[in-house]
Amino acid sequence: ILCLFLNNLDKLKNVCIIDHHPRIEETKFRYSYLAEDKGAGCRMVYDYITQKFNHKFSANMQYLTILGNDYDLWIHKYKISKLLNRLYYYYNHKEFFERFIDGFDGRFTVIEKIFLKEKQRQVDDILNNLEVIKVSDDIAFTCATSEIDEVAEYIKISLEFDYVIIYNKNIRTLSFRSDNKKEGLLHLGEFLRLFGGGGHKAAAGVAIKDEVGIEHILKKFEMEVSKWKNFKR
């Protein structure tokens, strides 16, 4: 049924596609298409329904949307948004949806608290054994196959780098992170579009084929950061 729906999208009317990653190519479909970088997907859907249908969501749903946007865009204003992100990997997709279908009231269950405590122990083990390479005064590089966001945040805050690049050898991807609160930093998503990747200003990623690809992107990124710093001065 899903395949039938997708194959006939160009024939449907009154369909709105909401995508929080801007795309270079125009859509081939005739329906309304929203691809503006105005927040995480949950925030864009929330805003669209609110504005289009004058719908008023509950306070719990509004809170859940704020937290989802906070974590996805790498803003991290609210510490609890990180805990919610961890719970997403505790539940499967369906169970997570059912758990928070009415939003989030700020409270966790006993089982969730036990999971979050154990998860923190696992994260601490990874961070305590982390090897970080200094690419430049602004850029740090490391390898990790799990807890990518946790690793990036630790390096950014504890070691005071503006940019963190993490290589996941299991799925052959480079994840780029920076400080969304700091002005004058390079837009990571726009840079990685040059290599077939993309994302947001402070959180983006790209797939790579081999170590030569890693070296190539790192060199290009170091040059781009240097030029960007000089330009901002």
Short mmCIF file of C-alpha atoms in Angstrom, two decimals:
data_model
loop_
_atom_site.label_atom_id
_atom_site.label_comp_id
_atom_site.label_asym_id
_atom_site.label_seq_id
_atom_site.Cartn_x
_atom_site.Cartn_y
_atom_site.Cartn_z
CA ILE A 1 0.00 0.00 0.00
CA LEU A 2 2.81 2.40 0.88
CA CYS A 3 4.61 1.75 -2.43
CA LEU A 4 1.36 2.34 -4.31
CA PHE A 5 0.91 5.63 -2.47
CA LEU A 6 4.47 6.80 -3.16
CA ASN A 7 4.30 5.88 -6.84
CA ASN A 8 1.18 7.97 -7.29
CA LEU A 9 2.21 11.06 -5.35
CA ASP A 10 2.48 13.14 -8.50
CA LYS A 11 -1.22 12.51 -9.20
CA LEU A 12 -2.48 13.50 -5.76
CA LYS A 13 -3.77 16.92 -4.83
CA ASN A 14 -3.79 18.77 -1.51
CA VAL A 15 -0.69 16.95 -0.32
CA CYS A 16 2.00 18.84 1.55
CA ILE A 17 5.46 17.39 1.98
CA ILE A 18 7.39 18.89 4.89
CA ASP A 19 11.16 18.41 4.80
CA HIS A 20 13.48 20.21 7.21
CA HIS A 21 16.51 19.58 4.99
CA PRO A 22 16.65 22.06 2.10
CA ARG A 23 17.20 20.38 -1.24
CA ILE A 24 19.18 21.58 -4.22
CA GLU A 25 16.96 19.98 -6.85
CA GLU A 26 13.32 20.96 -7.28
CA THR A 27 10.71 18.32 -6.64
CA LYS A 28 9.25 16.62 -9.69
CA PHE A 29 5.82 16.45 -8.07
CA ARG A 30 3.07 19.01 -8.46
CA TYR A 31 1.94 19.11 -4.85
CA SER A 32 2.89 21.67 -2.23
CA TYR A 33 6.43 21.18 -1.00
CA LEU A 34 8.00 22.74 2.09
CA ALA A 35 11.78 22.40 2.29
CA GLU A 36 12.83 25.36 4.36
CA ASP A 37 15.33 25.05 7.16
CA LYS A 38 13.05 26.44 9.84
CA GLY A 39 13.54 23.84 12.52
CA ALA A 40 13.39 20.13 13.13
CA GLY A 41 10.74 18.08 11.36
CA CYS A 42 8.55 17.95 14.47
CA ARG A 43 8.70 21.74 14.84
CA MET A 44 7.85 22.34 11.18
CA VAL A 45 4.87 19.97 11.32
CA TYR A 46 3.71 21.60 14.56
CA ASP A 47 3.94 25.09 13.05
CA TYR A 48 2.26 24.02 9.81
CA ILE A 49 -0.76 22.48 11.53
CA THR A 50 -1.02 25.41 13.94
CA GLN A 51 -0.94 28.02 11.19
CA LYS A 52 -2.82 26.15 8.46
CA PHE A 53 -5.68 24.81 10.57
CA ASN A 54 -5.55 27.16 13.57
CA HIS A 55 -5.15 24.08 15.77
CA LYS A 56 -4.20 24.50 19.43
CA PHE A 57 -2.00 21.72 20.76
CA SER A 58 -1.81 20.77 24.42
CA ALA A 59 0.94 22.17 26.64
CA ASN A 60 2.50 18.68 26.82
CA MET A 61 2.64 18.42 23.03
CA GLN A 62 4.13 21.89 22.77
CA TYR A 63 6.79 20.91 25.32
CA LEU A 64 7.61 17.70 23.43
CA THR A 65 7.99 19.67 20.19
CA ILE A 66 10.30 22.21 21.84
CA LEU A 67 12.50 19.42 23.20
CA GLY A 68 12.60 17.56 19.87
CA ASN A 69 13.62 20.72 18.07
CA ASP A 70 16.20 21.52 20.74
CA TYR A 71 18.01 18.22 20.33
CA ASP A 72 17.72 17.76 16.58
CA LEU A 73 19.14 21.19 15.77
CA TRP A 74 21.96 20.73 18.29
CA ILE A 75 20.81 23.70 20.37
CA HIS A 76 20.82 21.77 23.66
CA LYS A 77 19.23 24.48 25.74
CA TYR A 78 17.29 21.85 27.68
CA LYS A 79 19.21 18.93 29.24
CA ILE A 80 16.07 16.82 29.29
CA SER A 81 15.93 16.79 25.47
CA LYS A 82 18.99 14.52 25.50
CA LEU A 83 17.22 12.08 27.80
CA LEU A 84 14.23 11.94 25.47
CA ASN A 85 16.53 11.19 22.57
CA ARG A 86 18.02 8.30 24.54
CA LEU A 87 14.54 6.93 25.18
CA TYR A 88 13.87 6.88 21.45
CA TYR A 89 16.50 4.14 21.19
CA TYR A 90 15.11 2.37 24.24
CA TYR A 91 11.66 2.07 22.70
CA ASN A 92 11.12 1.00 19.14
CA HIS A 93 9.50 3.55 16.84
CA LYS A 94 5.94 2.37 17.48
CA GLU A 95 6.30 2.20 21.27
CA PHE A 96 7.94 5.62 21.44
CA PHE A 97 5.03 7.09 19.47
CA GLU A 98 2.50 5.42 21.75
CA ARG A 99 4.36 6.54 24.89
CA PHE A 100 4.40 10.21 23.88
CA ILE A 101 1.29 10.43 21.71
CA ASP A 102 -0.15 13.01 24.09
CA GLY A 103 3.12 14.89 24.51
CA PHE A 104 5.51 14.98 27.45
CA ASP A 105 4.70 16.16 30.97
CA GLY A 106 8.31 16.23 32.16
CA ARG A 107 8.14 12.97 34.13
CA PHE A 108 9.75 9.60 33.47
CA THR A 109 8.56 6.16 34.59
CA VAL A 110 10.58 4.04 37.03
CA ILE A 111 11.70 1.73 34.19
CA GLU A 112 12.76 4.71 32.09
CA LYS A 113 14.81 6.10 34.98
CA ILE A 114 16.60 2.77 35.38
CA PHE A 115 17.37 2.68 31.66
CA LEU A 116 18.63 6.27 31.63
CA LYS A 117 20.93 5.61 34.57
CA GLU A 118 22.45 2.54 32.88
CA LYS A 119 22.72 4.43 29.61
CA GLN A 120 24.70 7.17 31.32
CA ARG A 121 27.12 4.55 32.64
CA GLN A 122 27.65 3.23 29.10
CA VAL A 123 28.22 6.75 27.75
CA ASP A 124 30.75 7.48 30.50
CA ASP A 125 32.70 4.33 29.58
CA ILE A 126 32.91 5.48 25.95
CA LEU A 127 34.00 8.99 26.87
CA ASN A 128 36.65 7.75 29.30
CA ASN A 129 38.29 5.70 26.52
CA LEU A 130 37.98 8.27 23.75
CA GLU A 131 40.97 9.13 21.53
CA VAL A 132 40.76 12.61 20.01
CA ILE A 133 42.95 13.93 17.19
CA LYS A 134 43.52 17.67 16.90
CA VAL A 135 43.09 18.57 13.23
CA SER A 136 43.53 22.29 13.92
CA ASP A 137 42.92 24.75 16.75
CA ASP A 138 39.23 24.70 15.79
CA ILE A 139 38.64 21.13 14.63
CA ALA A 140 38.76 17.81 16.48
CA PHE A 141 38.44 14.33 14.95
CA THR A 142 37.61 11.02 16.59
CA CYS A 143 36.07 7.61 15.86
CA ALA A 144 32.91 6.24 17.45
CA THR A 145 30.30 3.69 16.43
CA SER A 146 27.66 4.71 18.97
CA GLU A 147 26.60 7.68 21.09
CA ILE A 148 27.76 10.04 18.35
CA ASP A 149 25.98 13.08 19.73
CA GLU A 150 27.22 12.40 23.25
CA VAL A 151 30.80 12.11 22.02
CA ALA A 152 30.55 15.31 19.99
CA GLU A 153 29.07 17.29 22.86
CA TYR A 154 31.75 16.08 25.25
CA ILE A 155 34.59 17.08 22.92
CA LYS A 156 33.01 20.42 22.09
CA ILE A 157 32.47 21.42 25.71
CA SER A 158 35.29 19.69 27.60
CA LEU A 159 38.07 20.14 25.05
CA GLU A 160 36.74 23.47 23.70
CA PHE A 161 36.74 22.83 19.95
CA ASP A 162 34.42 24.76 17.63
CA TYR A 163 33.96 21.78 15.30
CA VAL A 164 33.88 18.05 15.99
CA ILE A 165 34.07 15.38 13.28
CA ILE A 166 33.26 11.76 14.12
CA TYR A 167 33.90 8.78 11.87
CA ASN A 168 31.60 5.76 12.27
CA LYS A 169 33.42 2.86 10.63
CA ASN A 170 30.43 0.53 10.92
CA ILE A 171 28.26 2.56 8.55
CA ARG A 172 31.04 4.63 6.95
CA THR A 173 29.77 8.08 7.79
CA LEU A 174 31.28 11.33 8.99
CA SER A 175 29.19 13.29 11.48
CA PHE A 176 29.95 16.99 11.87
CA ARG A 177 28.93 19.02 14.93
CA SER A 178 29.50 22.61 16.07
CA ASP A 179 28.10 25.06 18.63
CA ASN A 180 24.68 26.35 17.59
CA LYS A 181 24.88 29.09 20.21
CA LYS A 182 28.13 30.54 18.87
CA GLU A 183 27.96 33.16 16.14
CA GLY A 184 30.15 33.18 13.07
CA LEU A 185 30.63 29.44 12.55
CA LEU A 186 30.49 27.67 9.20
CA HIS A 187 27.15 26.14 8.14
CA LEU A 188 27.92 22.41 8.26
CA GLY A 189 24.95 21.29 6.18
CA GLU A 190 25.82 23.63 3.32
CA PHE A 191 29.45 22.52 3.34
CA LEU A 192 28.63 18.80 3.25
CA ARG A 193 26.20 19.25 0.38
CA LEU A 194 29.31 19.60 -1.78
CA PHE A 195 30.05 15.94 -1.04
CA GLY A 196 26.53 14.54 -1.28
CA GLY A 197 25.71 14.98 2.41
CA GLY A 198 23.83 17.68 4.26
CA GLY A 199 22.01 18.69 7.40
CA HIS A 200 21.65 21.72 9.63
CA LYS A 201 23.99 24.55 10.56
CA ALA A 202 25.40 22.82 13.65
CA ALA A 203 24.69 19.14 12.87
CA ALA A 204 25.26 17.40 9.55
CA GLY A 205 26.62 14.22 8.04
CA VAL A 206 27.94 12.55 4.91
CA ALA A 207 28.59 9.00 3.73
CA ILE A 208 32.16 8.16 2.65
CA LYS A 209 33.64 5.24 0.72
CA ASP A 210 37.10 4.86 2.25
CA GLU A 211 39.88 6.54 4.22
CA VAL A 212 40.91 8.55 1.16
CA GLY A 213 37.46 10.12 1.22
CA ILE A 214 37.89 11.00 4.90
CA GLU A 215 41.24 12.69 4.28
CA HIS A 216 39.87 14.61 1.31
CA ILE A 217 36.89 15.99 3.21
CA LEU A 218 38.96 16.84 6.29
CA LYS A 219 41.45 18.83 4.22
CA LYS A 220 38.67 20.68 2.40
CA PHE A 221 36.89 21.40 5.67
CA GLU A 222 40.04 22.70 7.35
CA MET A 223 40.64 25.05 4.41
CA GLU A 224 37.02 26.20 4.43
CA VAL A 225 37.05 26.89 8.18
CA SER A 226 40.25 28.89 7.82
CA LYS A 227 38.82 30.96 4.98
CA TRP A 228 35.56 31.47 6.89
CA LYS A 229 37.40 32.71 9.99
CA ASN A 230 39.42 35.20 7.97
CA PHE A 231 36.30 36.38 6.18
CA LYS A 232 34.43 36.93 9.46
CA ARG A 233 37.29 39.00 10.81
#
